[in-house]
Amino acid sequence: MRKPFIAGNWKMNMTRESGLALVRGLMEKLQGTSSQIDVAVCPPSVYLQEISSALKGSAIGVGGQNMYHEADGAFTGEVSGPMLCDLHCQYVILGHSERRQFFGETDSSVNKKTHAALKFGLTPIVCVGEMLSERESGATAQVIDTQVRGSLAGLTPEQASKIVIAYEPVWAIGTGKTATPAQAEEVHAQIRGLLTELFGKSVSDVIRIQYGGSVKPDNAGELMSQPNIDGALVGGASLKADSFAAIVLASCGLAAAK
Ligand code: PEP
């Protein structure tokens, strides 16, 4: 059985003050849910220290939004896996579509980062997803196949069992357009099949596949009830304690069916 996992990607938003207020609100609203669901927030790296300290002792995890694959060295502006661990992160988002679109990330760089994250003991949340033009031209399945194979190349089944995948159709991110539960489930099922081919059924059965793209309190429950959707990577709606907590609560208790 896969425990649902909801992660909030704050992107380049929030201040020290508003971030702290947000996590204090979440700790209050999400008390008692940790046996049913895993929750994490991914603040900008400059706030990781403070947010990690505020969340100490709570069940809410912390993740980075990106990392470089080397442990240290002359890589101006980058943050490494050991640095994220030093700030008590358990997760790191890798290959988010904004990183791929605006910062030149490729399946190959995401692959190096995935290996590095696992080496340093972080759980990578590996993002894949097609652009609108790719969906409209019928290329979705091929794009997802290439991204999953490329991003996970060379992982052993044991390593693969520790990752999380986020399927995020680029046309649904921050646009208010959500994939229908059926559209999302179709791709999630494809990814699950691919993971079975690459790593075996016992491994693919335990890998959580999140959906991302305009997840809101009113669409979360139906998305999460799909057989291969195991949680969500949430952008805009993760910036307010009320909406993020409502998404988490709507997703609780839905693992039993899977
Ligand atoms: C995201 O940033 O991964 C995302 C899915 O954003 P939003 O929820 O705002 O569409």
PDB file of C-alpha atoms and ligand atoms in Angstrom:
ATOM      1  CA  MET A   1       0.000   0.000   0.000  1.00  0.00           C
ATOM      2  CA  ARG A   2       1.276   3.449  -0.900  1.00  0.00           C
ATOM      3  CA  LYS A   3       0.846   6.187   1.693  1.00  0.00           C
ATOM      4  CA  PRO A   4      -0.280   9.391  -0.034  1.00  0.00           C
ATOM      5  CA  PHE A   5       2.273  12.192  -0.116  1.00  0.00           C
ATOM      6  CA  ILE A   6       1.449  15.861  -0.608  1.00  0.00           C
ATOM      7  CA  ALA A   7       4.305  18.340  -1.125  1.00  0.00           C
ATOM      8  CA  GLY A   8       4.039  22.102  -1.410  1.00  0.00           C
ATOM      9  CA  ASN A   9       6.352  23.827  -3.859  1.00  0.00           C
ATOM     10  CA  TRP A  10       6.606  27.441  -2.795  1.00  0.00           C
ATOM     11  CA  LYS A  11       8.731  28.301  -5.852  1.00  0.00           C
ATOM     12  CA  MET A  12      10.217  31.848  -5.543  1.00  0.00           C
ATOM     13  CA  ASN A  13       7.469  33.033  -3.196  1.00  0.00           C
ATOM     14  CA  MET A  14       6.986  33.941   0.473  1.00  0.00           C
ATOM     15  CA  THR A  15       9.081  35.931   2.936  1.00  0.00           C
ATOM     16  CA  ARG A  16      10.715  34.738   6.132  1.00  0.00           C
ATOM     17  CA  GLU A  17       7.743  36.061   8.051  1.00  0.00           C
ATOM     18  CA  SER A  18       4.952  34.710   5.831  1.00  0.00           C
ATOM     19  CA  GLY A  19       6.705  31.336   5.450  1.00  0.00           C
ATOM     20  CA  LEU A  20       6.908  30.914   9.219  1.00  0.00           C
ATOM     21  CA  ALA A  21       3.263  31.900   9.628  1.00  0.00           C
ATOM     22  CA  LEU A  22       2.310  29.372   6.953  1.00  0.00           C
ATOM     23  CA  VAL A  23       4.076  26.433   8.583  1.00  0.00           C
ATOM     24  CA  ARG A  24       2.726  27.349  12.016  1.00  0.00           C
ATOM     25  CA  GLY A  25      -0.758  27.271  10.515  1.00  0.00           C
ATOM     26  CA  LEU A  26      -0.086  23.908   8.879  1.00  0.00           C
ATOM     27  CA  MET A  27       1.183  22.342  12.094  1.00  0.00           C
ATOM     28  CA  GLU A  28      -2.033  23.366  13.796  1.00  0.00           C
ATOM     29  CA  LYS A  29      -4.404  22.287  11.019  1.00  0.00           C
ATOM     30  CA  LEU A  30      -2.701  18.972  10.243  1.00  0.00           C
ATOM     31  CA  GLN A  31      -2.364  17.584  13.743  1.00  0.00           C
ATOM     32  CA  GLY A  32      -3.093  13.871  13.881  1.00  0.00           C
ATOM     33  CA  THR A  33      -2.903  13.213  10.125  1.00  0.00           C
ATOM     34  CA  SER A  34       0.613  11.761   9.901  1.00  0.00           C
ATOM     35  CA  SER A  35      -0.448   8.127  10.180  1.00  0.00           C
ATOM     36  CA  GLN A  36      -2.554   8.543   7.032  1.00  0.00           C
ATOM     37  CA  ILE A  37      -0.530  10.892   4.859  1.00  0.00           C
ATOM     38  CA  ASP A  38       2.977  12.305   4.374  1.00  0.00           C
ATOM     39  CA  VAL A  39       3.294  16.066   3.975  1.00  0.00           C
ATOM     40  CA  ALA A  40       6.258  18.279   3.089  1.00  0.00           C
ATOM     41  CA  VAL A  41       6.947  21.897   2.224  1.00  0.00           C
ATOM     42  CA  CYS A  42       9.645  23.018  -0.208  1.00  0.00           C
ATOM     43  CA  PRO A  43      10.572  26.634   0.558  1.00  0.00           C
ATOM     44  CA  PRO A  44      13.188  28.727  -1.288  1.00  0.00           C
ATOM     45  CA  SER A  45      16.639  27.575  -0.136  1.00  0.00           C
ATOM     46  CA  VAL A  46      17.361  30.806   1.784  1.00  0.00           C
ATOM     47  CA  TYR A  47      14.482  30.011   4.147  1.00  0.00           C
ATOM     48  CA  LEU A  48      15.207  26.315   4.646  1.00  0.00           C
ATOM     49  CA  GLN A  49      17.073  26.787   7.906  1.00  0.00           C
ATOM     50  CA  GLU A  50      14.326  28.787   9.560  1.00  0.00           C
ATOM     51  CA  ILE A  51      11.463  26.651   8.240  1.00  0.00           C
ATOM     52  CA  SER A  52      13.227  23.414   9.252  1.00  0.00           C
ATOM     53  CA  SER A  53      13.730  24.773  12.762  1.00  0.00           C
ATOM     54  CA  ALA A  54      10.089  25.824  13.025  1.00  0.00           C
ATOM     55  CA  LEU A  55       8.957  22.341  11.896  1.00  0.00           C
ATOM     56  CA  LYS A  56      11.335  20.457  14.225  1.00  0.00           C
ATOM     57  CA  GLY A  57       9.426  17.753  16.075  1.00  0.00           C
ATOM     58  CA  SER A  58       6.424  17.951  13.731  1.00  0.00           C
ATOM     59  CA  ALA A  59       5.538  15.331  11.109  1.00  0.00           C
ATOM     60  CA  ILE A  60       5.778  17.846   8.248  1.00  0.00           C
ATOM     61  CA  GLY A  61       8.889  17.250   6.160  1.00  0.00           C
ATOM     62  CA  VAL A  62      11.050  19.785   4.346  1.00  0.00           C
ATOM     63  CA  GLY A  63      12.485  19.673   0.845  1.00  0.00           C
ATOM     64  CA  GLY A  64      14.677  21.731  -1.447  1.00  0.00           C
ATOM     65  CA  GLN A  65      13.397  22.880  -4.839  1.00  0.00           C
ATOM     66  CA  ASN A  66      16.575  21.941  -6.686  1.00  0.00           C
ATOM     67  CA  MET A  67      20.181  20.907  -6.061  1.00  0.00           C
ATOM     68  CA  TYR A  68      23.424  20.454  -7.976  1.00  0.00           C
ATOM     69  CA  HIS A  69      24.819  16.957  -8.388  1.00  0.00           C
ATOM     70  CA  GLU A  70      28.280  17.666  -6.939  1.00  0.00           C
ATOM     71  CA  ALA A  71      28.807  17.690  -3.167  1.00  0.00           C
ATOM     72  CA  ASP A  72      30.839  20.907  -3.136  1.00  0.00           C
ATOM     73  CA  GLY A  73      33.220  22.990  -5.218  1.00  0.00           C
ATOM     74  CA  ALA A  74      33.380  25.962  -7.570  1.00  0.00           C
ATOM     75  CA  PHE A  75      29.730  26.060  -8.683  1.00  0.00           C
ATOM     76  CA  THR A  76      28.650  29.612  -7.921  1.00  0.00           C
ATOM     77  CA  GLY A  77      25.024  29.985  -6.948  1.00  0.00           C
ATOM     78  CA  GLU A  78      24.328  26.272  -6.560  1.00  0.00           C
ATOM     79  CA  VAL A  79      23.202  24.306  -3.505  1.00  0.00           C
ATOM     80  CA  SER A  80      24.349  20.725  -2.904  1.00  0.00           C
ATOM     81  CA  GLY A  81      22.723  17.614  -1.478  1.00  0.00           C
ATOM     82  CA  PRO A  82      24.853  17.612   1.691  1.00  0.00           C
ATOM     83  CA  MET A  83      23.862  21.270   2.251  1.00  0.00           C
ATOM     84  CA  LEU A  84      20.171  20.341   2.028  1.00  0.00           C
ATOM     85  CA  CYS A  85      20.785  17.472   4.476  1.00  0.00           C
ATOM     86  CA  ASP A  86      22.606  19.875   6.776  1.00  0.00           C
ATOM     87  CA  LEU A  87      19.397  21.939   6.896  1.00  0.00           C
ATOM     88  CA  HIS A  88      17.338  18.827   7.762  1.00  0.00           C
ATOM     89  CA  CYS A  89      15.724  18.370   4.343  1.00  0.00           C
ATOM     90  CA  GLN A  90      14.403  14.903   3.551  1.00  0.00           C
ATOM     91  CA  TYR A  91      13.284  15.674  -0.006  1.00  0.00           C
ATOM     92  CA  VAL A  92      14.412  17.527  -3.096  1.00  0.00           C
ATOM     93  CA  ILE A  93      12.342  18.410  -6.164  1.00  0.00           C
ATOM     94  CA  LEU A  94      14.292  17.611  -9.332  1.00  0.00           C
ATOM     95  CA  GLY A  95      13.596  18.503 -12.952  1.00  0.00           C
ATOM     96  CA  HIS A  96      10.554  20.683 -12.283  1.00  0.00           C
ATOM     97  CA  SER A  97       9.219  21.946 -15.615  1.00  0.00           C
ATOM     98  CA  GLU A  98      10.263  25.499 -14.711  1.00  0.00           C
ATOM     99  CA  ARG A  99      13.823  24.253 -14.252  1.00  0.00           C
ATOM    100  CA  ARG A 100      13.629  22.430 -17.583  1.00  0.00           C
ATOM    101  CA  GLN A 101      12.000  25.430 -19.366  1.00  0.00           C
ATOM    102  CA  PHE A 102      13.916  28.395 -17.929  1.00  0.00           C
ATOM    103  CA  PHE A 103      17.189  26.936 -16.647  1.00  0.00           C
ATOM    104  CA  GLY A 104      18.129  24.430 -19.312  1.00  0.00           C
ATOM    105  CA  GLU A 105      17.694  21.236 -17.286  1.00  0.00           C
ATOM    106  CA  THR A 106      17.592  18.043 -19.299  1.00  0.00           C
ATOM    107  CA  ASP A 107      16.863  14.398 -18.562  1.00  0.00           C
ATOM    108  CA  SER A 108      20.612  13.926 -18.341  1.00  0.00           C
ATOM    109  CA  SER A 109      21.153  16.631 -15.694  1.00  0.00           C
ATOM    110  CA  VAL A 110      18.066  15.423 -13.793  1.00  0.00           C
ATOM    111  CA  ASN A 111      19.512  11.908 -13.904  1.00  0.00           C
ATOM    112  CA  LYS A 112      22.827  13.054 -12.357  1.00  0.00           C
ATOM    113  CA  LYS A 113      20.927  14.916  -9.649  1.00  0.00           C
ATOM    114  CA  THR A 114      18.692  11.912  -8.927  1.00  0.00           C
ATOM    115  CA  HIS A 115      21.749   9.692  -8.392  1.00  0.00           C
ATOM    116  CA  ALA A 116      23.360  12.368  -6.208  1.00  0.00           C
ATOM    117  CA  ALA A 117      20.216  12.941  -4.114  1.00  0.00           C
ATOM    118  CA  LEU A 118      19.964   9.216  -3.363  1.00  0.00           C
ATOM    119  CA  LYS A 119      23.667   9.013  -2.560  1.00  0.00           C
ATOM    120  CA  PHE A 120      23.280  11.774   0.026  1.00  0.00           C
ATOM    121  CA  GLY A 121      20.146  10.208   1.550  1.00  0.00           C
ATOM    122  CA  LEU A 122      17.551  12.599   0.111  1.00  0.00           C
ATOM    123  CA  THR A 123      14.288  11.446  -1.457  1.00  0.00           C
ATOM    124  CA  PRO A 124      14.158  12.895  -4.970  1.00  0.00           C
ATOM    125  CA  ILE A 125      10.778  14.047  -6.309  1.00  0.00           C
ATOM    126  CA  VAL A 126      11.483  13.598 -10.010  1.00  0.00           C
ATOM    127  CA  CYS A 127       9.195  15.713 -12.205  1.00  0.00           C
ATOM    128  CA  VAL A 128       8.049  14.791 -15.702  1.00  0.00           C
ATOM    129  CA  GLY A 129       5.327  16.206 -17.930  1.00  0.00           C
ATOM    130  CA  GLU A 130       4.403  17.166 -21.451  1.00  0.00           C
ATOM    131  CA  MET A 131       3.904  20.653 -22.942  1.00  0.00           C
ATOM    132  CA  LEU A 132       0.532  21.643 -24.394  1.00  0.00           C
ATOM    133  CA  SER A 133       1.829  21.344 -27.995  1.00  0.00           C
ATOM    134  CA  GLU A 134       3.055  17.813 -27.240  1.00  0.00           C
ATOM    135  CA  ARG A 135      -0.321  16.782 -25.825  1.00  0.00           C
ATOM    136  CA  GLU A 136      -2.153  18.298 -28.765  1.00  0.00           C
ATOM    137  CA  SER A 137       0.053  16.503 -31.270  1.00  0.00           C
ATOM    138  CA  GLY A 138      -0.517  13.144 -29.541  1.00  0.00           C
ATOM    139  CA  ALA A 139       3.073  12.891 -28.264  1.00  0.00           C
ATOM    140  CA  THR A 140       2.325  12.698 -24.513  1.00  0.00           C
ATOM    141  CA  ALA A 141       3.106   8.995 -24.067  1.00  0.00           C
ATOM    142  CA  GLN A 142       6.387   9.279 -25.977  1.00  0.00           C
ATOM    143  CA  VAL A 143       7.498  12.395 -24.063  1.00  0.00           C
ATOM    144  CA  ILE A 144       6.757  10.759 -20.701  1.00  0.00           C
ATOM    145  CA  ASP A 145       8.522   7.556 -21.730  1.00  0.00           C
ATOM    146  CA  THR A 146      11.662   9.472 -22.733  1.00  0.00           C
ATOM    147  CA  GLN A 147      11.673  11.645 -19.597  1.00  0.00           C
ATOM    148  CA  VAL A 148      11.143   8.732 -17.190  1.00  0.00           C
ATOM    149  CA  ARG A 149      13.763   6.512 -18.829  1.00  0.00           C
ATOM    150  CA  GLY A 150      16.272   9.392 -19.095  1.00  0.00           C
ATOM    151  CA  SER A 151      15.762  10.773 -15.596  1.00  0.00           C
ATOM    152  CA  LEU A 152      15.964   7.346 -13.918  1.00  0.00           C
ATOM    153  CA  ALA A 153      18.705   5.782 -16.052  1.00  0.00           C
ATOM    154  CA  GLY A 154      21.133   3.574 -14.169  1.00  0.00           C
ATOM    155  CA  LEU A 155      19.154   3.350 -10.919  1.00  0.00           C
ATOM    156  CA  THR A 156      19.076  -0.045  -9.253  1.00  0.00           C
ATOM    157  CA  PRO A 157      15.654  -1.387  -8.236  1.00  0.00           C
ATOM    158  CA  GLU A 158      16.625  -0.741  -4.626  1.00  0.00           C
ATOM    159  CA  GLN A 159      17.412   2.922  -5.392  1.00  0.00           C
ATOM    160  CA  ALA A 160      14.276   3.293  -7.497  1.00  0.00           C
ATOM    161  CA  SER A 161      12.115   2.080  -4.609  1.00  0.00           C
ATOM    162  CA  LYS A 162      13.138   5.238  -2.696  1.00  0.00           C
ATOM    163  CA  ILE A 163      12.113   7.855  -5.251  1.00  0.00           C
ATOM    164  CA  VAL A 164       8.912   9.802  -5.778  1.00  0.00           C
ATOM    165  CA  ILE A 165       7.747  10.792  -9.259  1.00  0.00           C
ATOM    166  CA  ALA A 166       5.609  13.840  -9.974  1.00  0.00           C
ATOM    167  CA  TYR A 167       3.608  13.840 -13.196  1.00  0.00           C
ATOM    168  CA  GLU A 168       2.980  17.492 -13.983  1.00  0.00           C
ATOM    169  CA  PRO A 169       1.496  18.334 -17.372  1.00  0.00           C
ATOM    170  CA  VAL A 170       3.148  21.687 -18.136  1.00  0.00           C
ATOM    171  CA  TRP A 171      -0.102  23.117 -19.508  1.00  0.00           C
ATOM    172  CA  ALA A 172      -1.753  22.590 -16.104  1.00  0.00           C
ATOM    173  CA  ILE A 173       0.928  24.225 -13.956  1.00  0.00           C
ATOM    174  CA  GLY A 174      -0.151  27.587 -12.566  1.00  0.00           C
ATOM    175  CA  THR A 175      -2.779  27.948 -15.286  1.00  0.00           C
ATOM    176  CA  GLY A 176      -5.890  26.947 -13.372  1.00  0.00           C
ATOM    177  CA  LYS A 177      -6.391  24.134 -15.937  1.00  0.00           C
ATOM    178  CA  THR A 178      -6.283  20.755 -14.232  1.00  0.00           C
ATOM    179  CA  ALA A 179      -5.948  17.479 -16.084  1.00  0.00           C
ATOM    180  CA  THR A 180      -9.173  15.542 -15.602  1.00  0.00           C
ATOM    181  CA  PRO A 181      -8.807  12.610 -13.199  1.00  0.00           C
ATOM    182  CA  ALA A 182      -9.051  10.291 -16.232  1.00  0.00           C
ATOM    183  CA  GLN A 183      -6.354  12.173 -18.191  1.00  0.00           C
ATOM    184  CA  ALA A 184      -4.034  12.142 -15.176  1.00  0.00           C
ATOM    185  CA  GLU A 185      -4.719   8.478 -14.351  1.00  0.00           C
ATOM    186  CA  GLU A 186      -3.952   7.448 -17.934  1.00  0.00           C
ATOM    187  CA  VAL A 187      -0.434   8.887 -17.679  1.00  0.00           C
ATOM    188  CA  HIS A 188       0.094   7.659 -14.110  1.00  0.00           C
ATOM    189  CA  ALA A 189      -0.828   4.138 -15.218  1.00  0.00           C
ATOM    190  CA  GLN A 190       1.618   4.446 -18.120  1.00  0.00           C
ATOM    191  CA  ILE A 191       4.374   5.543 -15.710  1.00  0.00           C
ATOM    192  CA  ARG A 192       3.562   2.654 -13.353  1.00  0.00           C
ATOM    193  CA  GLY A 193       3.834   0.226 -16.269  1.00  0.00           C
ATOM    194  CA  LEU A 194       7.160   1.703 -17.291  1.00  0.00           C
ATOM    195  CA  LEU A 195       8.473   1.432 -13.713  1.00  0.00           C
ATOM    196  CA  THR A 196       7.433  -2.232 -13.708  1.00  0.00           C
ATOM    197  CA  GLU A 197       9.356  -2.787 -16.944  1.00  0.00           C
ATOM    198  CA  LEU A 198      12.449  -0.998 -15.599  1.00  0.00           C
ATOM    199  CA  PHE A 199      12.539  -2.157 -11.970  1.00  0.00           C
ATOM    200  CA  GLY A 200      10.036  -4.990 -11.502  1.00  0.00           C
ATOM    201  CA  LYS A 201       6.510  -5.070 -10.103  1.00  0.00           C
ATOM    202  CA  SER A 202       7.431  -5.182  -6.416  1.00  0.00           C
ATOM    203  CA  VAL A 203       9.358  -1.929  -6.846  1.00  0.00           C
ATOM    204  CA  SER A 204       6.837  -0.156  -9.060  1.00  0.00           C
ATOM    205  CA  ASP A 205       4.117  -1.060  -6.535  1.00  0.00           C
ATOM    206  CA  VAL A 206       5.810   1.018  -3.820  1.00  0.00           C
ATOM    207  CA  ILE A 207       6.842   4.098  -5.846  1.00  0.00           C
ATOM    208  CA  ARG A 208       4.558   7.034  -5.180  1.00  0.00           C
ATOM    209  CA  ILE A 209       3.493   9.016  -8.228  1.00  0.00           C
ATOM    210  CA  GLN A 210       2.193  12.489  -7.426  1.00  0.00           C
ATOM    211  CA  TYR A 211       0.049  14.554  -9.737  1.00  0.00           C
ATOM    212  CA  GLY A 212       0.806  18.268 -10.112  1.00  0.00           C
ATOM    213  CA  GLY A 213      -0.987  21.018 -11.995  1.00  0.00           C
ATOM    214  CA  SER A 214      -3.496  23.400 -10.400  1.00  0.00           C
ATOM    215  CA  VAL A 215      -4.442  21.013  -7.595  1.00  0.00           C
ATOM    216  CA  LYS A 216      -6.984  22.748  -5.343  1.00  0.00           C
ATOM    217  CA  PRO A 217      -9.089  21.676  -2.341  1.00  0.00           C
ATOM    218  CA  ASP A 218     -12.098  21.038  -4.587  1.00  0.00           C
ATOM    219  CA  ASN A 219     -10.374  18.781  -7.128  1.00  0.00           C
ATOM    220  CA  ALA A 220      -7.863  16.998  -4.837  1.00  0.00           C
ATOM    221  CA  GLY A 221     -10.153  14.226  -3.570  1.00  0.00           C
ATOM    222  CA  GLU A 222     -11.227  13.028  -7.006  1.00  0.00           C
ATOM    223  CA  LEU A 223      -7.672  13.108  -8.357  1.00  0.00           C
ATOM    224  CA  MET A 224      -6.314  11.224  -5.324  1.00  0.00           C
ATOM    225  CA  SER A 225      -8.972   8.531  -5.568  1.00  0.00           C
ATOM    226  CA  GLN A 226      -7.555   7.364  -8.916  1.00  0.00           C
ATOM    227  CA  PRO A 227      -5.739   4.019  -8.545  1.00  0.00           C
ATOM    228  CA  ASN A 228      -2.290   5.259  -9.607  1.00  0.00           C
ATOM    229  CA  ILE A 229      -2.349   8.789  -8.155  1.00  0.00           C
ATOM    230  CA  ASP A 230      -0.591   8.732  -4.800  1.00  0.00           C
ATOM    231  CA  GLY A 231      -0.462  12.374  -3.840  1.00  0.00           C
ATOM    232  CA  ALA A 232       0.169  15.810  -5.226  1.00  0.00           C
ATOM    233  CA  LEU A 233       2.876  18.358  -5.857  1.00  0.00           C
ATOM    234  CA  VAL A 234       1.107  21.641  -5.193  1.00  0.00           C
ATOM    235  CA  GLY A 235       2.271  25.094  -6.268  1.00  0.00           C
ATOM    236  CA  GLY A 236      -0.096  28.056  -5.893  1.00  0.00           C
ATOM    237  CA  ALA A 237      -2.450  26.426  -3.403  1.00  0.00           C
ATOM    238  CA  SER A 238       0.460  25.531  -1.094  1.00  0.00           C
ATOM    239  CA  LEU A 239       1.057  29.203  -0.270  1.00  0.00           C
ATOM    240  CA  LYS A 240      -1.908  29.471   2.082  1.00  0.00           C
ATOM    241  CA  ALA A 241      -2.336  27.249   5.150  1.00  0.00           C
ATOM    242  CA  ASP A 242      -6.091  26.958   4.583  1.00  0.00           C
ATOM    243  CA  SER A 243      -5.910  25.703   0.983  1.00  0.00           C
ATOM    244  CA  PHE A 244      -2.861  23.465   1.471  1.00  0.00           C
ATOM    245  CA  ALA A 245      -4.318  21.886   4.624  1.00  0.00           C
ATOM    246  CA  ALA A 246      -7.655  21.377   2.847  1.00  0.00           C
ATOM    247  CA  ILE A 247      -5.863  19.520   0.012  1.00  0.00           C
ATOM    248  CA  VAL A 248      -4.073  17.317   2.547  1.00  0.00           C
ATOM    249  CA  LEU A 249      -7.293  16.582   4.430  1.00  0.00           C
ATOM    250  CA  ALA A 250      -9.169  15.807   1.194  1.00  0.00           C
ATOM    251  CA  SER A 251      -6.426  13.305   0.329  1.00  0.00           C
ATOM    252  CA  CYS A 252      -6.361  11.515   3.696  1.00  0.00           C
ATOM    253  CA  GLY A 253      -7.747   8.056   3.918  1.00  0.00           C
ATOM    254  CA  LEU A 254      -7.657   7.427   0.181  1.00  0.00           C
ATOM    255  CA  ALA A 255      -4.748   4.998   0.300  1.00  0.00           C
ATOM    256  CA  ALA A 256      -6.834   2.112   1.529  1.00  0.00           C
ATOM    257  CA  ALA A 257      -8.265   1.553  -1.949  1.00  0.00           C
ATOM    258  CA  LYS A 258      -4.838   1.114  -3.613  1.00  0.00           C
TER     259      LYS A 258
HETATM  260  C1  PEP B   1       4.001  23.087  -9.338  1.00  0.00           C
HETATM  261  O1  PEP B   1       4.647  24.076  -9.119  1.00  0.00           O
HETATM  262  O2  PEP B   1       4.594  22.007  -9.320  1.00  0.00           O
HETATM  263  C2  PEP B   1       2.559  23.194  -9.588  1.00  0.00           C
HETATM  264  C3  PEP B   1       1.906  22.106  -9.848  1.00  0.00           C
HETATM  265  O3  PEP B   1       1.996  24.441  -9.517  1.00  0.00           O
HETATM  266  P1  PEP B   1       0.414  24.780  -9.451  1.00  0.00           P
HETATM  267  O4  PEP B   1      -0.170  23.914  -8.373  1.00  0.00           O
HETATM  268  O5  PEP B   1       0.367  26.242  -9.105  1.00  0.00           O
HETATM  269  O6  PEP B   1      -0.163  24.490 -10.788  1.00  0.00           O
END
